[in-house]
Coordinates of C-alpha atoms and ligand atoms in Angstrom, one line a residue:
X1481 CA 272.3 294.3 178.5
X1482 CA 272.4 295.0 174.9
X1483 CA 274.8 297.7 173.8
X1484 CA 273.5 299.4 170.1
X1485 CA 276.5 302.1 171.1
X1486 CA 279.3 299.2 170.9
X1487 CA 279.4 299.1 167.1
X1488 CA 280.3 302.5 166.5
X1489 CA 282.2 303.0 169.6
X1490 CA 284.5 300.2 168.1
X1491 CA 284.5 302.0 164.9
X1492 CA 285.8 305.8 166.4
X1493 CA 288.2 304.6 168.4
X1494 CA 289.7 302.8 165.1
X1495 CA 290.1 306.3 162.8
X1496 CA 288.7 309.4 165.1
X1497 CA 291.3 311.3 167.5
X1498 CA 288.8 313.5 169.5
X1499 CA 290.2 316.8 171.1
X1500 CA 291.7 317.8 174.4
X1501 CA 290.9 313.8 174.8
X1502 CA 294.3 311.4 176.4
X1503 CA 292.5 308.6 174.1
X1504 CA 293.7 306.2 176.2
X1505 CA 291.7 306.6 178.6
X1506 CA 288.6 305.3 176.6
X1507 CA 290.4 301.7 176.9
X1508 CA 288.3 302.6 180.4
X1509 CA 286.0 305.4 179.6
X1510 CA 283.3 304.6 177.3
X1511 CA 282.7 307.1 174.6
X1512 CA 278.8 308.2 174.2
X1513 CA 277.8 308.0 170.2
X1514 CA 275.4 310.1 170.2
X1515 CA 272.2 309.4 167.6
X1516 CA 270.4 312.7 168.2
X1517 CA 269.3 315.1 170.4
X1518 CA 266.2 317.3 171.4
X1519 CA 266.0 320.5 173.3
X1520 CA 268.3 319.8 176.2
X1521 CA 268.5 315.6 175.5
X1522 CA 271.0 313.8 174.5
X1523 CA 270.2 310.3 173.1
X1524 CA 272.1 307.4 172.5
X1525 CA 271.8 304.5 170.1
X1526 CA 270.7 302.2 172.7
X1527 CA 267.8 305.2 173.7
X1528 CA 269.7 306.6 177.0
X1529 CA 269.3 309.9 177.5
X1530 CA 271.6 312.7 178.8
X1531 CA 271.1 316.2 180.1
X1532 CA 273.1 318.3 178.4
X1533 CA 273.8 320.7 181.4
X1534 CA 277.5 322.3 179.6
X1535 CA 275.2 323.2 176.4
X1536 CA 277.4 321.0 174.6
X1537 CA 280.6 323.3 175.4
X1538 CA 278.7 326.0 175.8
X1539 CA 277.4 326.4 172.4
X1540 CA 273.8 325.1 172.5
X1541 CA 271.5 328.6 173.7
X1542 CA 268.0 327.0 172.5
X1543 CA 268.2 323.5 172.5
X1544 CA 269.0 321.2 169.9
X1545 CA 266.6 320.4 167.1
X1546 CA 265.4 323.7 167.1
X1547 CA 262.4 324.5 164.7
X1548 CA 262.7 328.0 163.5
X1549 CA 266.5 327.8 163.4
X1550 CA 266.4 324.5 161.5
X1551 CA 263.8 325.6 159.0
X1552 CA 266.0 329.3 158.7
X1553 CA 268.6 326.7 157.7
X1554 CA 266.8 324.9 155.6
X1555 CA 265.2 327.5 153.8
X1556 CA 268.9 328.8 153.1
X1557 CA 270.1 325.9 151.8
X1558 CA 267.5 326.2 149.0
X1559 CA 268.7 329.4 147.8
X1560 CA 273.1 329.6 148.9
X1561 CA 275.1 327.4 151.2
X1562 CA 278.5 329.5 150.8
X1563 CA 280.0 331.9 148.3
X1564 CA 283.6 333.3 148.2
X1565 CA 282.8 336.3 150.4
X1566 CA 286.2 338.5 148.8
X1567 CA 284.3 340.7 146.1
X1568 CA 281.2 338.8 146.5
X1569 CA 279.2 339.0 148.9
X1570 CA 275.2 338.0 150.5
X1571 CA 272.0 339.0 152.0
X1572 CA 272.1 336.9 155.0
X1573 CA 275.8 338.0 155.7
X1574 CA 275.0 341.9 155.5
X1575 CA 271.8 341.0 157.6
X1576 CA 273.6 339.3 160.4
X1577 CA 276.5 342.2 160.7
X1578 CA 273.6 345.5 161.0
X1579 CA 272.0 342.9 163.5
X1580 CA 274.5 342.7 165.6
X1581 CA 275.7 346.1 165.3
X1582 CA 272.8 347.0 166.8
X1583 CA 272.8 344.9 169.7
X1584 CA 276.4 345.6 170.3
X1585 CA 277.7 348.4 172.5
X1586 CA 277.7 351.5 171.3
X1587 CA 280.5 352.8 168.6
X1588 CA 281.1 349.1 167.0
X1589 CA 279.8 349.4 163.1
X1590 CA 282.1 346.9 161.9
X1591 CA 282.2 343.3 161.7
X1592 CA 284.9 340.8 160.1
X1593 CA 283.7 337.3 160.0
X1594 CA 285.5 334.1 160.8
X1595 CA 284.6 330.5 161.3
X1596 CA 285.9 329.6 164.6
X1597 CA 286.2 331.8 168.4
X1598 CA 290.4 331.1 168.1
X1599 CA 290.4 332.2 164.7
X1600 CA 288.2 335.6 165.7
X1601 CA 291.2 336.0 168.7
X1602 CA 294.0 335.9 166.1
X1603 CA 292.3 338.5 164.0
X1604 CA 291.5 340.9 167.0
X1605 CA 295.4 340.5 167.5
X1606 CA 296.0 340.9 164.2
X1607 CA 293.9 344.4 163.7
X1608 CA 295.1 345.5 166.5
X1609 CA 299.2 345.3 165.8
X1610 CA 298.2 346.3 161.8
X1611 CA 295.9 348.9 162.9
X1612 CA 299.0 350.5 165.2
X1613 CA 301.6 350.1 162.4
X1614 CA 299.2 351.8 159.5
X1615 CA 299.7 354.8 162.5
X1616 CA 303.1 354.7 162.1
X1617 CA 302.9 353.1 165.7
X1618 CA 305.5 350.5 164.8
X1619 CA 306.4 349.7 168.5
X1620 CA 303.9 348.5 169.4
X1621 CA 304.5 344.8 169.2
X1622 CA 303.2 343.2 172.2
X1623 CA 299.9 342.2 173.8
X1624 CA 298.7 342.3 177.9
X1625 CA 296.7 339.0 178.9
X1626 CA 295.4 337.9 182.5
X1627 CA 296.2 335.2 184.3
X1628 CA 293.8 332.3 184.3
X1629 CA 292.6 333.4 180.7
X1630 CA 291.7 331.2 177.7
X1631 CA 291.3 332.6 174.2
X1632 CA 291.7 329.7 172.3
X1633 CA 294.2 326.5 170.9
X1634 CA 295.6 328.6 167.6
X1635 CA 299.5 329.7 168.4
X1636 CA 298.6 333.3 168.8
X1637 CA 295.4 332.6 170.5
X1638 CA 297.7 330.3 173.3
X1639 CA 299.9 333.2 173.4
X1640 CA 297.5 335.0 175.7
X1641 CA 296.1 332.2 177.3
X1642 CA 297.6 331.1 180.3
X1643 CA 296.3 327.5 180.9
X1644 CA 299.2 326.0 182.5
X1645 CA 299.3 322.6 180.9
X1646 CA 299.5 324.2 177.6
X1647 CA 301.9 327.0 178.2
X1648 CA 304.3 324.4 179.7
X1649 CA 303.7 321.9 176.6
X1650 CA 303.6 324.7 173.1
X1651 CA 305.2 327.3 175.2
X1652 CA 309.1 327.1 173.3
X1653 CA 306.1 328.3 170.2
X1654 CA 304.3 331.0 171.4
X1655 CA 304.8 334.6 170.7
X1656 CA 306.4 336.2 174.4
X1657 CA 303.5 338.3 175.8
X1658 CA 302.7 340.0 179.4
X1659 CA 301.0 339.1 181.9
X1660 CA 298.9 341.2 184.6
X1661 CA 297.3 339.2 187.6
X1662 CA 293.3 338.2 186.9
X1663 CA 290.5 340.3 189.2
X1664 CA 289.0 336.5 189.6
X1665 CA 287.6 337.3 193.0
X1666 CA 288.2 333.6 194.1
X1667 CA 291.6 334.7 195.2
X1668 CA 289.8 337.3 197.4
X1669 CA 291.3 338.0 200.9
X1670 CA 289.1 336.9 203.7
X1671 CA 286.4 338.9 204.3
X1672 CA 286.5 341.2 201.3
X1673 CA 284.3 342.2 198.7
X1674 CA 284.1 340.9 195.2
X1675 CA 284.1 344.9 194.2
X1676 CA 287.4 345.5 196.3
X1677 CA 289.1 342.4 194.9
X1678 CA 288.6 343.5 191.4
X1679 CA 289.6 347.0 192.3
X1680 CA 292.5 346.0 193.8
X1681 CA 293.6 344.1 190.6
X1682 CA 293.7 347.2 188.6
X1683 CA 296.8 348.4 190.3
X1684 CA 299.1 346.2 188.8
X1685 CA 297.5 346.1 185.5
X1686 CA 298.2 350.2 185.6
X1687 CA 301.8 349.6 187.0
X1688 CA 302.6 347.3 183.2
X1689 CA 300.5 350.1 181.1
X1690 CA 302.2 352.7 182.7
X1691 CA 305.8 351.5 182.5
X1692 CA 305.2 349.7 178.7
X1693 CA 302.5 350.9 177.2
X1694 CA 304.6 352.1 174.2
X1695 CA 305.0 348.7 173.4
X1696 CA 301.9 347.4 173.8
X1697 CA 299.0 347.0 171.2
X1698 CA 296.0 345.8 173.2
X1699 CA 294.7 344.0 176.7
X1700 CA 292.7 340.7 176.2
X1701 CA 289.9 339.9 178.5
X1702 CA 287.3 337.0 179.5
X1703 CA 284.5 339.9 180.5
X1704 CA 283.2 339.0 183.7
X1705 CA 283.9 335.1 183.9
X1706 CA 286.9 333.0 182.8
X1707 CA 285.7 330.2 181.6
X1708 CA 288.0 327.4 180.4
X1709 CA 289.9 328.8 183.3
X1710 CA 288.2 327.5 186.1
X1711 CA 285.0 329.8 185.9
X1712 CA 286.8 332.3 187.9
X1713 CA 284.8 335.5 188.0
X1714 CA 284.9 339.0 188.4
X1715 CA 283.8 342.4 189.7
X1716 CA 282.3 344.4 186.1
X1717 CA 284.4 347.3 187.8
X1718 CA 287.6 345.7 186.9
X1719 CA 285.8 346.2 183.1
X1720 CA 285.3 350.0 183.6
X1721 CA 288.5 350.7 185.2
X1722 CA 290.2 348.7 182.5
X1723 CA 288.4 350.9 179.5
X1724 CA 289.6 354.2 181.5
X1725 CA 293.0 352.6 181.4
X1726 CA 293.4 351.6 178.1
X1727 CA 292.4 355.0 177.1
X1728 CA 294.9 356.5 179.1
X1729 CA 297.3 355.0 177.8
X1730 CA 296.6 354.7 174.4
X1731 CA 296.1 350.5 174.5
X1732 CA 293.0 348.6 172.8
X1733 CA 291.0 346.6 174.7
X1734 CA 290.0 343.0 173.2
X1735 CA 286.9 342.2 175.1
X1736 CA 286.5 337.8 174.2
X1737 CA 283.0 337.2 174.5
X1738 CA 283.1 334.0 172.6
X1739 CA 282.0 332.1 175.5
X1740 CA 280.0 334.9 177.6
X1741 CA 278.2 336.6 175.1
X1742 CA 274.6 336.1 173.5
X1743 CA 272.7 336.8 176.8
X1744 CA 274.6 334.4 179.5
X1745 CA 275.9 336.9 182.2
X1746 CA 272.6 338.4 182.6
X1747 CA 273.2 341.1 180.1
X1748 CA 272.9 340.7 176.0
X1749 CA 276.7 341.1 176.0
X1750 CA 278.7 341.2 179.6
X1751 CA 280.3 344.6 178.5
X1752 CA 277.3 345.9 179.4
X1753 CA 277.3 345.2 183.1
X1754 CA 280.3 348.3 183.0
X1755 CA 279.1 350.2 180.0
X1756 CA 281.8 349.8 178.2
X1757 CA 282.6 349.6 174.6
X1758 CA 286.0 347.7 173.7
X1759 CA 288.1 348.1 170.2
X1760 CA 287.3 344.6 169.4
X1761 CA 284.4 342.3 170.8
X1762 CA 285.1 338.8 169.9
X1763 CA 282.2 336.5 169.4
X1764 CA 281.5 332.5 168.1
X1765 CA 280.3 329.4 170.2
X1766 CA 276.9 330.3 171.1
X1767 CA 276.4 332.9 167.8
X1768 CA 274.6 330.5 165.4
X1769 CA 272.6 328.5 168.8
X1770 CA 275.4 325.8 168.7
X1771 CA 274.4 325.2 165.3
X1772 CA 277.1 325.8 163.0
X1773 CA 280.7 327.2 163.1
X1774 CA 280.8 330.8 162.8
X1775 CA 282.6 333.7 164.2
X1776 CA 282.9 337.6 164.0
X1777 CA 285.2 340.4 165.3
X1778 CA 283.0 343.7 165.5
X1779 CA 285.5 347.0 165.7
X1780 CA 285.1 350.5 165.7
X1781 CA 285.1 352.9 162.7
X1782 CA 288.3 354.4 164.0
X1783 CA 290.1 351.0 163.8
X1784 CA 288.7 350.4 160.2
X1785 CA 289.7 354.0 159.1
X1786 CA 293.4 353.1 160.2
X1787 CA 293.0 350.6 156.9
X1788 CA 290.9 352.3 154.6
X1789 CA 293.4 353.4 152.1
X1790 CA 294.4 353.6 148.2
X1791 CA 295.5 350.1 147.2
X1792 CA 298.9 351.2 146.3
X1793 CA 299.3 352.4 150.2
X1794 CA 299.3 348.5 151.0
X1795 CA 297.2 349.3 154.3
X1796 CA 294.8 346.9 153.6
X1797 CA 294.1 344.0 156.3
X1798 CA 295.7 340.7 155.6
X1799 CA 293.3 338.1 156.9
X1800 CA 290.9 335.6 155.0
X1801 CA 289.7 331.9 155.5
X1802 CA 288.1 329.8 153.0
X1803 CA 284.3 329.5 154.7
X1804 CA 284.7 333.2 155.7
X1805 CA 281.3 334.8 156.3
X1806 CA 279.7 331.3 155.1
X1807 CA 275.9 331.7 154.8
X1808 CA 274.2 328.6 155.9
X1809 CA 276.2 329.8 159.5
X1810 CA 274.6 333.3 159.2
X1811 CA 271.0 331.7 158.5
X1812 CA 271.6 330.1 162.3
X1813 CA 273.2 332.9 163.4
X1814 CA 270.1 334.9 162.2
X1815 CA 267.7 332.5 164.0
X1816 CA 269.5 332.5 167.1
X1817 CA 269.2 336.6 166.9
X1818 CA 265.6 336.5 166.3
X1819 CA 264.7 334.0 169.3
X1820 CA 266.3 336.9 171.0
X1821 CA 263.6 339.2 169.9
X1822 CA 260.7 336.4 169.9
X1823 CA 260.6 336.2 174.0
X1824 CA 262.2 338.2 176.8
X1825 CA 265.1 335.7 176.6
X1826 CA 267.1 338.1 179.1
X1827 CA 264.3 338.2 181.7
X1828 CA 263.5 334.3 181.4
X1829 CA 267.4 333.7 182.2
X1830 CA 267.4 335.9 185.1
X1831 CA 264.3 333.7 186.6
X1832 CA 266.5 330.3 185.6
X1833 CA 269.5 331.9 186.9
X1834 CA 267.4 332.7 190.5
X1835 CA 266.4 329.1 190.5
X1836 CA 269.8 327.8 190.2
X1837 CA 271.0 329.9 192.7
X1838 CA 268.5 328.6 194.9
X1839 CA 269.1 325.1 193.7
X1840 CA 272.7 325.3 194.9
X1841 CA 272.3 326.7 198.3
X1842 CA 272.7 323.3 200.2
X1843 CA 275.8 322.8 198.0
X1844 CA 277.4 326.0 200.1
X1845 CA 277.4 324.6 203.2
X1846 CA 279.3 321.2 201.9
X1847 CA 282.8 319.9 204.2
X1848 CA 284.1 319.7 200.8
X1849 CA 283.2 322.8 199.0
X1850 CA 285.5 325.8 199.1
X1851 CA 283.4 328.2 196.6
X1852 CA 279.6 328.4 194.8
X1853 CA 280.4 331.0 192.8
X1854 CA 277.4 332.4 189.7
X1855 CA 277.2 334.6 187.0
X1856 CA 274.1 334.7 185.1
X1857 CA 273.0 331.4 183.9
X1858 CA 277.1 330.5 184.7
X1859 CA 277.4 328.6 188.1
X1860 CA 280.9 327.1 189.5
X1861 CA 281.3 324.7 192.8
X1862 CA 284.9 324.3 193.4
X1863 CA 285.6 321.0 195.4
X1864 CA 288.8 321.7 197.9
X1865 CA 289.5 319.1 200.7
X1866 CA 289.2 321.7 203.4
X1867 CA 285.8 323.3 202.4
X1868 CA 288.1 326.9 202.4
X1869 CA 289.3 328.6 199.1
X1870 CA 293.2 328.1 200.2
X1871 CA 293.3 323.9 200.2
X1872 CA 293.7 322.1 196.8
X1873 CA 292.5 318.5 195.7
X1874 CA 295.8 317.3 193.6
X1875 CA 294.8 317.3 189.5
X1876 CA 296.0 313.7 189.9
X1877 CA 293.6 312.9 192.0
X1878 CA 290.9 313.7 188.8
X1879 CA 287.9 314.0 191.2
X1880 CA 286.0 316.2 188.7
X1881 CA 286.3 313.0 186.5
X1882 CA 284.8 311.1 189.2
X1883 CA 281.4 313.3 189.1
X1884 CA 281.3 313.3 185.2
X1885 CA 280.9 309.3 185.3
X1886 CA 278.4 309.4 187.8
X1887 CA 276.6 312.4 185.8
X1888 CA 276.6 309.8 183.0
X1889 CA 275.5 306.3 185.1
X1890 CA 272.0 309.1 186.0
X1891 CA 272.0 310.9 182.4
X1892 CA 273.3 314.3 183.3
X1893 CA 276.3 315.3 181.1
X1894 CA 278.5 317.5 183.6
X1895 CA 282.0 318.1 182.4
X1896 CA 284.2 319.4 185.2
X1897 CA 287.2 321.4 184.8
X1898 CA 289.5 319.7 187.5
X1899 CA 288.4 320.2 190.6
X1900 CA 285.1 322.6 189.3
X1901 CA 281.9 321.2 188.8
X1902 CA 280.2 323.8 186.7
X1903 CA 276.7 324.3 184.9
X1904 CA 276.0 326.9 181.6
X1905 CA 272.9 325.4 180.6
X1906 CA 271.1 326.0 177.6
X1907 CA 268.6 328.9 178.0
X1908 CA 265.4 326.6 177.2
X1909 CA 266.3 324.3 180.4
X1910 CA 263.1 324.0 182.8
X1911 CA 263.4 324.3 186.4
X1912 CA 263.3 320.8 187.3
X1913 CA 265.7 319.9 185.0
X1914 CA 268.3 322.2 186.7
X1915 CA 267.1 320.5 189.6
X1916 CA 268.0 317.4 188.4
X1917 CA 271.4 318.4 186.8
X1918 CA 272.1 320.0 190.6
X1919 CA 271.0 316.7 192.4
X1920 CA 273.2 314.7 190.0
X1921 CA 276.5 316.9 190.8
X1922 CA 275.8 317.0 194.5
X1923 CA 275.8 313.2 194.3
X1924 CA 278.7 313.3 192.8
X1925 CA 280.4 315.8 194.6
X1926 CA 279.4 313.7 197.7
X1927 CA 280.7 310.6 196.1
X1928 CA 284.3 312.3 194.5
X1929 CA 285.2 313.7 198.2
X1930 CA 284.2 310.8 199.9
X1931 CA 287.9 309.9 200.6
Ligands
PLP1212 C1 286.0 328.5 173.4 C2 286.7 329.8 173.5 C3 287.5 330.3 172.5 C4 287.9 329.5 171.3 O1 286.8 329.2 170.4 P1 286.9 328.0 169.4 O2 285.6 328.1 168.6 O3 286.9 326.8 170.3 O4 288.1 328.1 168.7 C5 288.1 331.6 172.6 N1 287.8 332.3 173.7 C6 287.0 331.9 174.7 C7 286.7 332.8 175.9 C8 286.4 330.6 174.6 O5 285.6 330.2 175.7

């Protein structure tokens, strides 16, 4: 068999640490060089192809190769690639913050841009603390999270995740914060409703606001699914009952759509699914089509009056990064908005979303299944030895590993997180190519329980 990849694969694993990667493991696990990609294909150098079935970590909306987001790219580069956006400022940049005003709930009409999702999670933190203290509001210092969350791998960002392996590793680092138990309806008792569970999981989060809300700036959420965690997911009425709360209690709300924004819950952003507005709506990944890095925090005009200010007043907010509002990332962020408006993206996902709900029946019924669990074009099959929710595989045991090699050895890219074999495929996947990607993982799902 000849092997084009081996070259380069020799090559990376000379200079190139990759992330959240134990590199020793590729003395085993061959790393894929990839030499391009197409719509939902992956190809390598030898001319093997791989479904991309995790839209390349859930960034890729449209494909890959796209041709009006390429050419909206390309026709950028002829004119700006990036300006210093601090007393400058362009078209494309101004553009892509009315657009997504508009298709933001109600009462957000400003947007700060960064370059990366953590990066927009340390400035929601950041506005929110600042935006408390230009109120005189100096108290409040500290920030609610959920278990199960993930908002990123920046200090401040990890200080409201709660990803085990992390917190027990940087934890001597990170900023103290509280916790409040997650809705994820996974944890349901026996025999109740997604709804109740959520419902349920308010009462403790009013028990902290109530007794420390003087303290407390804001409440971070995953809306609807958390996804690094697991792709645990919830009830939208923990969403409305959290809004009601945080305005009780005088608390922001930081809704982190980074991952389920941009039309993949089912709704444009999954705030809508409770009709809710949050202080700060976080957005990145899927924002420029898995194009390019780019990132934005939209907020209220009540939050950007706590800052507006004579110079002298020193209210101003203290954030900046060098690619800040970087135009060639707008261009694919302003692409990616107007496939939006091209096709009923919404009502084409809802059809793929029906499909792969159908796709996954037989999976339900599995010895070795304990959950099938799907949010909008989000769908999670949680392997547990028992078939119940209560039994665990041990993470030693790296069984999800086992279906990501065999995903590879029939070119499907699946990427469990431990024990959960999940699917967020790109919106431009055809029905039997979910079939496919669904076929692979039960295969594999057969073959990483087998024993
Ligand atoms: C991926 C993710 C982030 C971090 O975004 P990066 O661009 O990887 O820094 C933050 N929040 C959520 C919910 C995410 O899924």
């Amino acid at each position: 068999m000849t092997d084009a990849n081996a070259a380069l694969r020799a090559r990376d694993l000379q200079v190139f640490w990759h992330p959240c990667t134990q590199m020793k493991d590729h003395e085993t696990l061959p790393l894929i060089p990839i030499r391009r990609a197409r719509g939902v294909w992956l190809e390598d150098y030898d001319g093997r192809r791989y479904l991309d079935a995790i839209s390349s970590w859930w960034v890729n909306l449209f494909g890959h190769g796209h041709p009006h987001i390429d050419a909206r790219i390309r026709d950028q580069l002829d004119t700006l690639a990036h300006v210093i956006t601090a007393g400058f400022t362009h078209e494309p940049a101004v553009t892509l913050a009315e657009r997504l005003i508009a298709r933001a709930p109600p009462g957000l009409g400003r947007v700060f841009y960064a370059e990366n999702g953590s990066a927009a999670v340390e400035i929601a933190l950041k506005m929110s603390f600042h935006a408390w203290r230009n109120q005189g509001r100096t108290r409040k210092t500290r920030f609610v999270a959920l278990t199960g969350g993930y908002h990123g791998e920046t200090l401040g960002a990890l200080a409201v995740g709660s990803v085990e392996l992390y917190r027990e590793t940087y934890g001597p680092l990170l900023m103290p914060t509280l916790q409040a138990p997650s809705p994820d309806c996974y944890l349901r008792a026996e025999g109740e409703s997604w709804e109740s569970h959520s419902r349920r999981m308010l009462e403790p989060m009013a028990a902290l606001l109530e007794a420390q809300h003087a303290e407390i700036c804001a409440v971070i959420i995953e809306p609807l699914v958390q996804c690094a965690g697991h792709m645990r997911m919830h009830h939208p009425a923990y969403l409305s009952g959290l809004r009601a709360l945080c305005d009780r209690y005088q608390v922001h709300l930081i809704a982190d759509e980074i991952a389920v924004g941009f039309g993949r819950t089912g709704t444009f952003f999954a705030c809508e699914q409770a009709g809710i507005t949050p202080d700060f709506l976080c957005v990145g990944k899927g924002l420029t089509g898995g194009y390019l890095p780019l990132s934005a925090v939209l907020t209220t005009d009540a939050i950007y009056q706590c800052f507006y200010d004579d110079y002298t007043t020193l209210r101003a907010f203290l954030h900046s990064h060098s690619y800040t509002g970087n135009a060639l990332g707008c261009a694919a962020a302003l692409a990616t908005l107007d496939l939006f408006e091209q096709r009923p993206v919404l009502d084409d996902n809802r059809a793929l979303a029906a499909h792969l709900a159908r796709a996954l029946v037989p999976l339900t019924e599995h010895p070795h299944v304990g959950e099938v669990r799907q949010t909008g074009l989000i769908a999670a099959v949680e392997m547990t030895p028992c078939g119940d929710r209560r039994s665990h595989y041990p993470w030693q045991e790296r069984r999800g590993l086992r279906v990501y090699r065999h995903g590879l050895t029939r070119g499907v890219l699946l990427r469990p997180l431990g024990n959960v074999v999940y699917f967020m495929p790109p919106y431009v996947t055809t029905a039997e190519e979910i079939d496919l990607m669904v076929q692979v993982a039960r295969e594999g799902i057969a073959l990483a329980t087998a024993g």
